[in-house]
mmCIF file of C-alpha atoms in Angstrom:
data_model
loop_
_atom_site.group_PDB
_atom_site.id
_atom_site.type_symbol
_atom_site.label_atom_id
_atom_site.label_comp_id
_atom_site.label_asym_id
_atom_site.label_seq_id
_atom_site.Cartn_x
_atom_site.Cartn_y
_atom_site.Cartn_z
ATOM 1 C CA GLN A 1 25.302 -37.840 -43.585
ATOM 2 C CA SER A 2 28.523 -36.689 -46.042
ATOM 3 C CA VAL A 3 29.165 -38.712 -48.907
ATOM 4 C CA LEU A 4 33.129 -38.100 -49.249
ATOM 5 C CA THR A 5 34.520 -39.706 -45.243
ATOM 6 C CA GLN A 6 37.555 -39.106 -45.088
ATOM 7 C CA PRO A 7 39.302 -40.637 -41.914
ATOM 8 C CA PRO A 8 38.658 -39.039 -38.642
ATOM 9 C CA SER A 9 42.094 -38.122 -37.614
ATOM 10 C CA VAL A 10 45.746 -38.665 -38.902
ATOM 11 C CA SER A 11 48.760 -38.041 -37.400
ATOM 12 C CA GLY A 12 52.691 -37.354 -37.653
ATOM 13 C CA ALA A 13 55.745 -36.326 -36.101
ATOM 14 C CA PRO A 14 57.965 -33.362 -37.803
ATOM 15 C CA GLY A 15 59.077 -33.531 -41.215
ATOM 16 C CA GLN A 16 57.463 -36.832 -41.529
ATOM 17 C CA ARG A 17 54.935 -37.187 -44.631
ATOM 18 C CA VAL A 18 51.974 -37.901 -43.740
ATOM 19 C CA THR A 19 48.501 -38.699 -45.997
ATOM 20 C CA ILE A 20 44.823 -37.866 -45.813
ATOM 21 C CA SER A 21 42.345 -39.602 -48.112
ATOM 22 C CA CYS A 22 38.377 -38.639 -49.782
ATOM 23 C CA THR A 23 36.445 -41.721 -51.098
ATOM 24 C CA GLY A 24 33.254 -40.801 -53.497
ATOM 25 C CA SER A 25 31.436 -42.735 -55.142
ATOM 26 C CA SER A 26 31.233 -42.447 -59.515
ATOM 27 C CA SER A 27 28.012 -39.721 -58.485
ATOM 28 C CA ASN A 28 30.833 -37.791 -57.042
ATOM 29 C CA ILE A 29 34.846 -38.384 -57.341
ATOM 30 C CA GLY A 30 34.408 -41.094 -60.001
ATOM 31 C CA ALA A 31 32.197 -38.935 -62.238
ATOM 32 C CA GLY A 32 34.817 -37.063 -62.887
ATOM 33 C CA TYR A 33 34.189 -34.007 -61.007
ATOM 34 C CA ASP A 34 37.525 -31.954 -58.865
ATOM 35 C CA VAL A 35 37.912 -32.736 -55.054
ATOM 36 C CA HIS A 36 39.476 -29.335 -53.881
ATOM 37 C CA TRP A 37 40.621 -29.172 -50.105
ATOM 38 C CA TYR A 38 39.885 -26.792 -47.377
ATOM 39 C CA GLN A 39 42.417 -26.162 -44.089
ATOM 40 C CA GLN A 40 40.691 -25.237 -41.284
ATOM 41 C CA LEU A 41 43.385 -24.016 -38.150
ATOM 42 C CA PRO A 42 41.761 -23.828 -35.189
ATOM 43 C CA GLY A 43 39.052 -21.193 -34.524
ATOM 44 C CA THR A 44 39.834 -19.844 -37.669
ATOM 45 C CA VAL A 45 38.037 -19.306 -41.290
ATOM 46 C CA PRO A 46 38.097 -22.101 -43.453
ATOM 47 C CA LYS A 47 41.243 -21.920 -46.025
ATOM 48 C CA LEU A 48 41.634 -22.887 -49.966
ATOM 49 C CA LEU A 49 44.243 -25.175 -50.463
ATOM 50 C CA ILE A 50 44.027 -27.472 -53.389
ATOM 51 C CA TYR A 51 41.698 -26.725 -55.937
ATOM 52 C CA GLY A 52 40.848 -29.180 -58.956
ATOM 53 C CA ASN A 53 42.681 -32.381 -57.410
ATOM 54 C CA SER A 54 45.723 -31.507 -58.075
ATOM 55 C CA ASN A 55 46.108 -27.734 -58.237
ATOM 56 C CA ARG A 56 47.881 -24.865 -55.265
ATOM 57 C CA PRO A 57 46.168 -21.255 -55.423
ATOM 58 C CA SER A 58 49.973 -18.861 -54.930
ATOM 59 C CA GLY A 59 50.959 -18.768 -51.026
ATOM 60 C CA VAL A 60 50.199 -22.384 -50.549
ATOM 61 C CA PRO A 61 53.479 -24.443 -49.638
ATOM 62 C CA ASP A 62 54.516 -26.988 -51.806
ATOM 63 C CA ARG A 63 54.507 -28.917 -48.977
ATOM 64 C CA PHE A 64 51.219 -30.031 -49.672
ATOM 65 C CA SER A 65 49.565 -31.600 -52.735
ATOM 66 C CA GLY A 66 47.284 -33.324 -54.197
ATOM 67 C CA SER A 67 46.429 -36.522 -56.564
ATOM 68 C CA LYS A 68 43.356 -38.607 -57.983
ATOM 69 C CA SER A 69 42.393 -41.970 -58.384
ATOM 70 C CA GLY A 70 39.291 -43.603 -59.112
ATOM 71 C CA THR A 71 37.008 -42.544 -56.758
ATOM 72 C CA SER A 72 39.026 -41.320 -53.903
ATOM 73 C CA VAL A 73 41.555 -38.942 -53.920
ATOM 74 C CA SER A 74 44.237 -38.020 -51.248
ATOM 75 C CA LEU A 75 45.460 -34.673 -49.814
ATOM 76 C CA ALA A 76 49.664 -35.180 -48.896
ATOM 77 C CA ILE A 77 51.646 -32.765 -46.351
ATOM 78 C CA THR A 78 55.772 -33.619 -46.524
ATOM 79 C CA GLY A 79 57.749 -32.137 -44.244
ATOM 80 C CA LEU A 80 55.070 -31.868 -41.323
ATOM 81 C CA GLN A 81 55.041 -28.469 -39.691
ATOM 82 C CA ALA A 82 53.463 -27.925 -35.970
ATOM 83 C CA GLU A 83 51.910 -24.792 -37.758
ATOM 84 C CA ASP A 84 50.355 -27.750 -40.149
ATOM 85 C CA GLU A 85 48.006 -29.486 -37.281
ATOM 86 C CA ALA A 86 44.436 -28.209 -38.657
ATOM 87 C CA ASP A 87 41.050 -30.274 -39.911
ATOM 88 C CA TYR A 88 41.351 -30.991 -43.507
ATOM 89 C CA TYR A 89 37.748 -31.247 -45.262
ATOM 90 C CA CYS A 90 37.611 -32.036 -49.106
ATOM 91 C CA GLN A 91 34.525 -31.188 -51.086
ATOM 92 C CA SER A 92 32.829 -32.138 -54.533
ATOM 93 C CA TYR A 93 30.347 -32.032 -56.955
ATOM 94 C CA ASP A 94 27.512 -34.818 -56.493
ATOM 95 C CA SER A 95 25.576 -35.227 -59.891
ATOM 96 C CA THR A 96 23.080 -37.348 -57.143
ATOM 97 C CA LEU A 97 22.176 -35.169 -54.650
ATOM 98 C CA SER A 98 22.952 -31.753 -57.089
ATOM 99 C CA GLY A 99 24.688 -30.423 -54.883
ATOM 100 C CA TYR A 100 28.342 -29.328 -53.401
ATOM 101 C CA VAL A 101 29.538 -31.828 -50.693
ATOM 102 C CA PHE A 102 32.548 -31.905 -47.235
ATOM 103 C CA GLY A 103 33.848 -34.602 -46.971
ATOM 104 C CA THR A 104 33.768 -36.257 -43.451
ATOM 105 C CA GLY A 105 36.501 -33.703 -42.556
ATOM 106 C CA THR A 106 40.099 -35.098 -41.043
ATOM 107 C CA LYS A 107 42.201 -32.949 -38.137
ATOM 108 C CA VAL A 108 46.013 -33.576 -38.264
ATOM 109 C CA THR A 109 47.776 -33.052 -35.251
ATOM 110 C CA VAL A 110 51.872 -33.568 -35.464
ATOM 111 C CA LEU A 111 53.208 -35.253 -32.408
ATOM 112 C CA GLN B 1 41.086 -7.976 -51.727
ATOM 113 C CA LEU B 2 37.319 -8.556 -51.969
ATOM 114 C CA GLN B 3 35.860 -9.052 -48.573
ATOM 115 C CA LEU B 4 31.539 -10.749 -47.460
ATOM 116 C CA GLN B 5 30.568 -10.156 -44.002
ATOM 117 C CA GLU B 6 27.355 -12.281 -42.497
ATOM 118 C CA SER B 7 24.869 -9.853 -40.400
ATOM 119 C CA GLY B 8 21.776 -11.246 -38.462
ATOM 120 C CA PRO B 9 20.598 -12.058 -35.081
ATOM 121 C CA GLY B 10 22.171 -14.268 -32.846
ATOM 122 C CA LEU B 11 19.528 -16.435 -31.215
ATOM 123 C CA VAL B 12 16.919 -17.482 -32.940
ATOM 124 C CA LYS B 13 14.028 -19.359 -30.889
ATOM 125 C CA PRO B 14 12.971 -23.087 -32.040
ATOM 126 C CA SER B 15 10.360 -23.265 -35.265
ATOM 127 C CA GLU B 16 10.813 -19.709 -36.127
ATOM 128 C CA THR B 17 12.610 -18.407 -39.624
ATOM 129 C CA LEU B 18 16.599 -18.150 -39.229
ATOM 130 C CA SER B 19 18.092 -14.951 -41.462
ATOM 131 C CA LEU B 20 21.039 -13.665 -42.910
ATOM 132 C CA THR B 21 22.901 -11.186 -45.093
ATOM 133 C CA CYS B 22 26.153 -11.602 -46.202
ATOM 134 C CA THR B 23 27.363 -7.893 -47.932
ATOM 135 C CA VAL B 24 29.923 -7.892 -50.193
ATOM 136 C CA SER B 25 32.942 -5.486 -50.142
ATOM 137 C CA ASP B 26 35.923 -4.097 -52.350
ATOM 138 C CA GLY B 27 34.217 -6.481 -55.566
ATOM 139 C CA SER B 28 31.035 -6.642 -57.366
ATOM 140 C CA ILE B 29 28.178 -9.744 -56.517
ATOM 141 C CA SER B 30 27.196 -8.950 -60.016
ATOM 142 C CA SER B 31 29.822 -11.912 -61.582
ATOM 143 C CA SER B 32 29.661 -14.471 -64.279
ATOM 144 C CA SER B 33 32.537 -15.934 -62.665
ATOM 145 C CA HIS B 34 30.758 -16.589 -59.180
ATOM 146 C CA TYR B 35 28.227 -18.514 -57.227
ATOM 147 C CA TRP B 36 27.812 -17.280 -53.944
ATOM 148 C CA GLY B 37 26.793 -19.590 -50.833
ATOM 149 C CA TRP B 38 26.315 -20.810 -47.648
ATOM 150 C CA ILE B 39 27.798 -23.275 -45.966
ATOM 151 C CA ARG B 40 27.437 -23.647 -42.058
ATOM 152 C CA GLN B 41 29.594 -25.861 -38.996
ATOM 153 C CA PRO B 42 27.872 -27.177 -35.727
ATOM 154 C CA PRO B 43 29.622 -26.679 -32.723
ATOM 155 C CA GLY B 44 32.305 -29.317 -32.567
ATOM 156 C CA LYS B 45 31.535 -30.735 -36.251
ATOM 157 C CA GLY B 46 32.216 -30.495 -40.250
ATOM 158 C CA LEU B 47 30.997 -28.573 -42.870
ATOM 159 C CA GLU B 48 27.346 -28.669 -44.122
ATOM 160 C CA TRP B 49 27.037 -26.954 -48.417
ATOM 161 C CA ILE B 50 23.405 -24.878 -47.396
ATOM 162 C CA GLY B 51 22.681 -23.738 -51.190
ATOM 163 C CA SER B 52 24.253 -21.344 -53.533
ATOM 164 C CA ILE B 53 23.301 -18.498 -56.309
ATOM 165 C CA TYR B 54 24.695 -16.493 -59.438
ATOM 166 C CA TYR B 55 23.888 -13.708 -59.212
ATOM 167 C CA VAL B 56 20.886 -13.806 -62.107
ATOM 168 C CA GLY B 57 18.933 -15.942 -59.425
ATOM 169 C CA ASN B 58 20.076 -18.543 -60.702
ATOM 170 C CA THR B 59 19.608 -21.267 -56.237
ATOM 171 C CA TYR B 60 21.119 -24.745 -55.320
ATOM 172 C CA TYR B 61 20.302 -26.047 -52.454
ATOM 173 C CA ASN B 62 21.256 -29.399 -51.007
ATOM 174 C CA PRO B 63 18.580 -31.389 -50.625
ATOM 175 C CA SER B 64 17.945 -32.198 -47.297
ATOM 176 C CA LEU B 65 17.862 -28.410 -45.988
ATOM 177 C CA LYS B 66 15.833 -27.301 -50.228
ATOM 178 C CA SER B 67 12.323 -27.930 -48.650
ATOM 179 C CA ARG B 68 13.430 -24.795 -45.561
ATOM 180 C CA VAL B 69 15.805 -22.426 -47.004
ATOM 181 C CA THR B 70 15.556 -20.088 -49.441
ATOM 182 C CA ILE B 71 18.737 -17.284 -50.663
ATOM 183 C CA SER B 72 18.603 -14.746 -52.439
ATOM 184 C CA VAL B 73 20.508 -11.188 -54.463
ATOM 185 C CA ASP B 74 20.306 -8.444 -54.378
ATOM 186 C CA THR B 75 22.989 -6.525 -56.422
ATOM 187 C CA SER B 76 21.872 -3.319 -56.371
ATOM 188 C CA LYS B 77 22.971 -3.574 -52.423
ATOM 189 C CA ASN B 78 26.134 -6.190 -53.672
ATOM 190 C CA GLN B 79 23.919 -8.098 -50.643
ATOM 191 C CA PHE B 80 22.504 -12.045 -50.752
ATOM 192 C CA SER B 81 20.155 -13.263 -47.562
ATOM 193 C CA LEU B 82 18.820 -16.635 -46.421
ATOM 194 C CA LYS B 83 16.324 -18.047 -44.429
ATOM 195 C CA VAL B 84 16.392 -21.217 -42.967
ATOM 196 C CA ASN B 85 12.145 -21.730 -41.741
ATOM 197 C CA SER B 86 11.157 -24.221 -38.741
ATOM 198 C CA VAL B 87 14.533 -23.747 -37.084
ATOM 199 C CA THR B 88 15.393 -26.506 -34.250
ATOM 200 C CA ALA B 89 19.255 -27.014 -31.933
ATOM 201 C CA ALA B 90 19.834 -28.643 -34.539
ATOM 202 C CA ASP B 91 20.429 -25.790 -37.270
ATOM 203 C CA THR B 92 22.419 -24.527 -34.087
ATOM 204 C CA ALA B 93 25.829 -23.659 -36.125
ATOM 205 C CA VAL B 94 28.241 -21.307 -37.768
ATOM 206 C CA TYR B 95 27.307 -19.738 -40.441
ATOM 207 C CA PHE B 96 28.995 -18.680 -43.420
ATOM 208 C CA CYS B 97 28.741 -16.744 -46.309
ATOM 209 C CA ALA B 98 31.563 -17.826 -49.318
ATOM 210 C CA ARG B 99 31.854 -16.940 -53.038
ATOM 211 C CA GLN B 100 32.717 -19.615 -55.272
ATOM 212 C CA PHE B 101 34.583 -19.454 -57.969
ATOM 213 C CA ARG B 102 33.683 -21.562 -61.229
ATOM 214 C CA TRP B 103 36.561 -22.157 -61.932
ATOM 215 C CA ARG B 104 36.159 -24.267 -65.791
ATOM 216 C CA GLY B 105 32.718 -23.256 -66.377
ATOM 217 C CA GLY B 106 29.231 -24.788 -65.212
ATOM 218 C CA SER B 107 27.942 -25.072 -61.678
ATOM 219 C CA PHE B 108 29.915 -29.300 -61.371
ATOM 220 C CA TYR B 109 33.534 -27.192 -60.809
ATOM 221 C CA VAL B 110 33.774 -24.634 -58.902
ATOM 222 C CA TYR B 111 35.219 -24.596 -55.284
ATOM 223 C CA ILE B 112 34.691 -21.692 -52.657
ATOM 224 C CA ASP B 113 37.544 -19.104 -52.594
ATOM 225 C CA GLN B 114 37.077 -16.547 -50.428
ATOM 226 C CA TRP B 115 34.754 -16.775 -46.842
ATOM 227 C CA GLY B 116 32.948 -14.577 -43.900
ATOM 228 C CA GLN B 117 34.349 -14.745 -41.122
ATOM 229 C CA GLY B 118 31.297 -16.498 -39.672
ATOM 230 C CA THR B 119 28.840 -15.670 -37.626
ATOM 231 C CA LEU B 120 27.661 -18.107 -34.879
ATOM 232 C CA VAL B 121 23.695 -18.821 -34.543
ATOM 233 C CA THR B 122 21.770 -20.903 -31.356
ATOM 234 C CA VAL B 123 18.376 -21.978 -31.636
ATOM 235 C CA SER B 124 16.551 -21.487 -28.337
ATOM 236 C CA SER B 125 13.965 -20.404 -26.502
#
């Protein structure tokens, strides 16, 4: 059972904007630990999408953006494309568990 | 481009020990900027961090698995390994090895910047 909660699924039409929330607590996101996001396309290995709450690695389109507010963070995808259909996971550090934690995961469906 | 490759049995019997090795190529495991970790993903489910190791041997484990897990490093072979004792069907998963970058120093601000391809381990008699 993960300490980082994400909605199981979100969907949108091509071109739309969707957001994925990742809600934690005072022992992880609220404690100031960074959140990172990974994209896992069907049948593939996860790929780093956002690090340090809002930074994009080179090669990641600027359609993907991350933000943080209090004990939750969000990943936004603007101009949704069919190729964005994937599972998305947030990840942080938890001081109570003294370890790294992943979110529950969100499946993005492009309608 | 650094690569990671998992190796080990794809089938393990219940109550036995799961053993996997990750070989790092085109890069050094003796990096002060990285941890080396194991993550697993049961079929159709989410990601679970198992544990991580620093090249000098410092280890960090998921509390829920700590009593059954050992991670070790062999810098001479550029490899790190995972052992999970007393496995059950619940340990059936794709196991990934990964490189974790310490982007702000310390062990708290770490993200995975490179993944192995993953290997499916099935626990069954």
